[in-house]
Amino acid sequence: MIKHDIVIVGGGLAGLRAALEARRAGVDVAVISKLFPLRSHSCMAQGGLNAALGNHPDSRSDSPEVHAFDTVKGSDYLADQDAVEIMTRDGVEIVYEMERWGCPWSRFDDGSIAQRPFGGQSFPRTCYGADKTGLYLLQTLYEQCVRSEVRFYDEFLVVSLVVRDGRCFGAVAYEVANGAIHAIEARVLLLATGGCGRLFSHTSNSLTSTGFGTALAYLAGVPLKDMEFFQFHPTTLVGHGTTITEGLRGQGAYLFNGAGERFMERYVSNAVMERAPRDIVARAVQTEINSGRGIGGERYVHLDVRHLGEEKLQTMFPGIIEVCQEFRKIDPIREMIPVAPGAHYTMGGIDVNADGETEVDGLYAAGECACVSVHGANRLGGNSLLDTLVFGRRTGRAIVEYLGRARGAPPAAGAADAVRSAEENLAKLVAGSGTEDPTALRRRMNLLMDESVTVYREDGALARTVEGIRDLQERYTRMRPIYGGRRFNYDLIWSLELRGTLLLAEVVAAGARIRKESRGSHYRTDYPERDDASWLKHTLAYFRPEGPEFRGKPVTITKWSPQERRY
Amino acid sequence: MIRFRVFRFDPACDKAPRFDTFEVPAEKGMPVLDGLAYIFENVDHSLAYRSSCRTALCGSCAMHINGRYRLACQTQIADVVRHGLVEVRPLAHLPVLRDLVVDMTGFMDQWRRIQPYLISTRPPSGGENPQTPEQRQLLDGLIDCILCGACYAACPTARDNPKYLGPHALMRALRFIDDSRDEATEERLAQVASEQGVFRCHTVFNCQTVCPKDLDPAGAIVRIKRHAVSRALRASGKDRPG
Ligand SMILES: Cc1cc2nc3c(=O)[nH]c(=O)nc-3n(C[C@H](O)[C@H](O)[C@H](O)COP(=O)(O)OP(=O)(O)OC[C@H]3O[C@@H](n4cnc5c(N)ncnc54)[C@H](O)[C@@H]3O)c2cc1C
Ligand code: SF4
Ligand code: FES
């Protein structure tokens, strides 16, 4: 039995920031992570983090309020405006804090933290460390957690939550090194388990971004919010999937189609061009590709950064040069980069308020697995790192405060029951007598999602996907025997996580099907207009064995009433 | 078809390690990591290796591939294949837990020993501390380490002496020594110039040769030695003019 006052599941940016906050308040905190924390998906973030510091010569009149408005407009008015204001206000301090803990931000000549322009922003406000911002932030937080003696359980996969009568008492974890099952008793549990880009095959996400943690909350009765909103990054590297940072378009990179046209001029004003928000650029690129105007008629376009010059590219974007050279043998200083839209960011997630609270007492969530909502229907580039740190910190504070009023003792047989049922689950997989193969099921799911739940969506294809996913869930119960070894058994781990991923795929596709409007990243060719009268609301999906039950939830509007979104 | 010859070992039940050979249909541009995934998904579901980012950023997948330590995700099969064969082994100098998975505990303990965090008396709240681009530039190359372990596996000193701090930890120490914001320079220099520190390094340059991020731990160690020597000179008063 592992027992701590606070247990945080996930060692990415959100989990570590929350852990540090709670630990600095002097309480007993453990971080449980299926990966050694520095291996988390967060290490891949490139371009930077938005905060209205006003350091850039062109952003002297920037403010958290303008940043909030840009975010709300970017969200196509689906974000909760009170939460957005918290995020943009706290964002400034968050950046300074990371600086004080040693984050190697890039600097302007006057020694201040450097900022650059990103899409959909009125001012250049994206703070960055070259194009490895995620790596530097993650290292800095991990270092400070080690210094503060946060307790770590590395390579422990949480496989279920212990929830009784609307109160969470902990979780059950599987130790990857030896196959042991552990009861984890906690007075408060925080999920910071990241997004689910691996629903798709064309994705920038790490292989481990399966959404399993989100599925655990869903199975425990917590609703998932706005899952139909998935961000497709307009410029992912063809043949690999990682992103070619928006920072390049911010600096003036061009997009060209097969006819050599800078096609963005057809979609947005000349003042904005490649610097439009992601949903708009992704649709533009997809339209060019679908109309046969990809490069040589193929399914990609070109990003041209050559005119930015070797020096600027070497100092500001060394990681992008590396990625292009190592993975595609392209030299972006001399050649154009082949790019296409790819699944990138999970805007929806576990339904929480601005303190990370879920509907279940004692269960919290933060980071990409959660939906506050500050991104609404479309996240602005650079707002996700901000989200992980601001709401990681806030939730860290909230859980410490919650400890003081935590009620109830764990039910006597609770842990033993939970361990037993986890053991049975694993044993069932190992004792499988069917012929279905987890990899084949995952591939089929990816294909269905890639075909229908992407940049352009339409009822018929979505309906087929929902049905197809239900079929895969049924086939999942007839799988081949899964490998039974005890040490580093990835066959068992991937198979287990696949169950959660299949549940999320259904929520995403079914949610996209019922939302009969177009808003932000969710574009329905059969309902091409935004419909505020019927759909200016969040969707909540509740787990039911027969398929998700959807309900609406009002959007909080404080200052900015919805307007047509133009750039 | 390419043949993959893969190191296999489960200390729980195998008396000794062995190599298994698999046929992998290698497509153009396919990384070694995808070759392993092909084997795991289609041929042998018990194969164990770590992976996550597949972008050479998370440090999960360092291993010995055809004669050299590399990241499996960053290495294209076509670039390393020899006579139709790719041989894959785990990192050396660290205990094998299973197949290609090694125990990084000792490696990370060494990292922990150098106080791997900024030490500063300034409180976390308050405004911004300036750092000039020149000061910041000193950190370039030192902060990009992904703790993959390739340099450590290639280091003969690490092989002979498990107490040696190792290229990764020493380079990390320099990252703080050379950070204009860090206030523990003296303490850090004393530590890395200690018995198990920089002077154990025989400057073989293996770390620099293998580092998949093109970093230069050996160069970092040389820089620390210089810092340490001038500190010693300062302490004995010999650097005063005249
Ligand atoms: C290529 C790329 C570039 C990006 N660039 C930017 C950018 O420039 N700016 C920006 O704002 N955003 C960017 N993003 C998005 C941003 O990186 C992520 O949204 C963010 O890092 C998510 O952090 P997180 O802490 O929520 O989750 P993650 O970093 O995904 O961490 C999840 C953690 O949970 C653990 N975990 C998961 N499930 C379990 C379980 N069941 N049991 C135990 N542990 C579990 C994992 O081990 C991991 O430690 C980028 C993303 C990508 C892919
Ligand atoms: S210095 Fe290079 S080889 Fe060594 S751990 Fe860091 S990234 Fe890996
Ligand atoms: S998988 Fe992350 S470094 Fe190779």
Coordinates of N, CA and C and ligand atoms in Angstrom, one line a residue, chain B residues 107 144-152 167-168 171 207 210-213 215 217, ligand 2:
Chain B
F107 N 22.4 6.3 -12.8 CA 22.7 7.4 -13.7 C 22.0 8.7 -13.2
D144 N 20.6 21.4 -23.5 CA 19.9 20.6 -24.4 C 20.0 19.1 -24.2
C145 N 20.7 18.7 -23.1 CA 20.9 17.3 -22.8 C 19.5 16.7 -22.4
I146 N 19.2 15.5 -23.0 CA 17.9 14.9 -22.7 C 18.1 13.7 -21.8
L147 N 19.3 13.6 -21.2 CA 19.6 12.5 -20.2 C 19.3 11.1 -20.8
C148 N 19.8 10.9 -22.0 CA 19.5 9.6 -22.7 C 20.4 8.5 -22.3
G149 N 21.6 8.9 -21.8 CA 22.6 7.9 -21.3 C 23.6 7.4 -22.3
A150 N 23.5 7.9 -23.5 CA 24.5 7.4 -24.6 C 25.9 7.7 -24.2
C151 N 26.1 8.9 -23.7 CA 27.5 9.3 -23.4 C 28.1 8.4 -22.2
Y152 N 27.2 8.1 -21.3 CA 27.6 7.4 -20.1 C 28.0 5.9 -20.5
P167 N 29.7 12.1 -17.6 CA 29.6 13.2 -18.5 C 28.3 14.0 -18.3
H168 N 27.2 13.3 -18.2 CA 25.9 14.0 -18.1 C 25.8 14.9 -16.9
M171 N 28.3 17.9 -17.1 CA 27.9 18.9 -18.0 C 26.7 19.7 -17.4
C207 N 32.2 10.6 -25.3 CA 30.9 11.2 -25.0 C 30.5 12.2 -26.2
V210 N 29.5 10.3 -29.4 CA 28.3 9.6 -29.5 C 27.0 10.4 -29.3
C211 N 27.2 11.6 -28.6 CA 26.0 12.3 -28.1 C 25.0 12.5 -29.3
P212 N 23.8 12.0 -29.3 CA 22.9 12.1 -30.4 C 22.4 13.6 -30.5
K213 N 22.6 14.4 -29.5 CA 22.2 15.8 -29.6 C 23.4 16.7 -30.0
L215 N 26.0 17.3 -28.5 CA 26.5 18.1 -27.4 C 28.0 17.7 -27.1
P217 N 30.0 17.0 -23.9 CA 30.3 16.9 -22.5 C 31.8 17.0 -22.2
Ligands
SF4_2 S1 25.0 14.6 -23.1 FE1 24.2 13.8 -25.0 S2 24.5 11.6 -24.8 FE2 24.8 12.4 -22.8 S3 22.9 12.1 -21.8 FE3 22.9 14.2 -22.6 S4 21.9 14.0 -24.6 FE4 22.5 11.9 -24.0

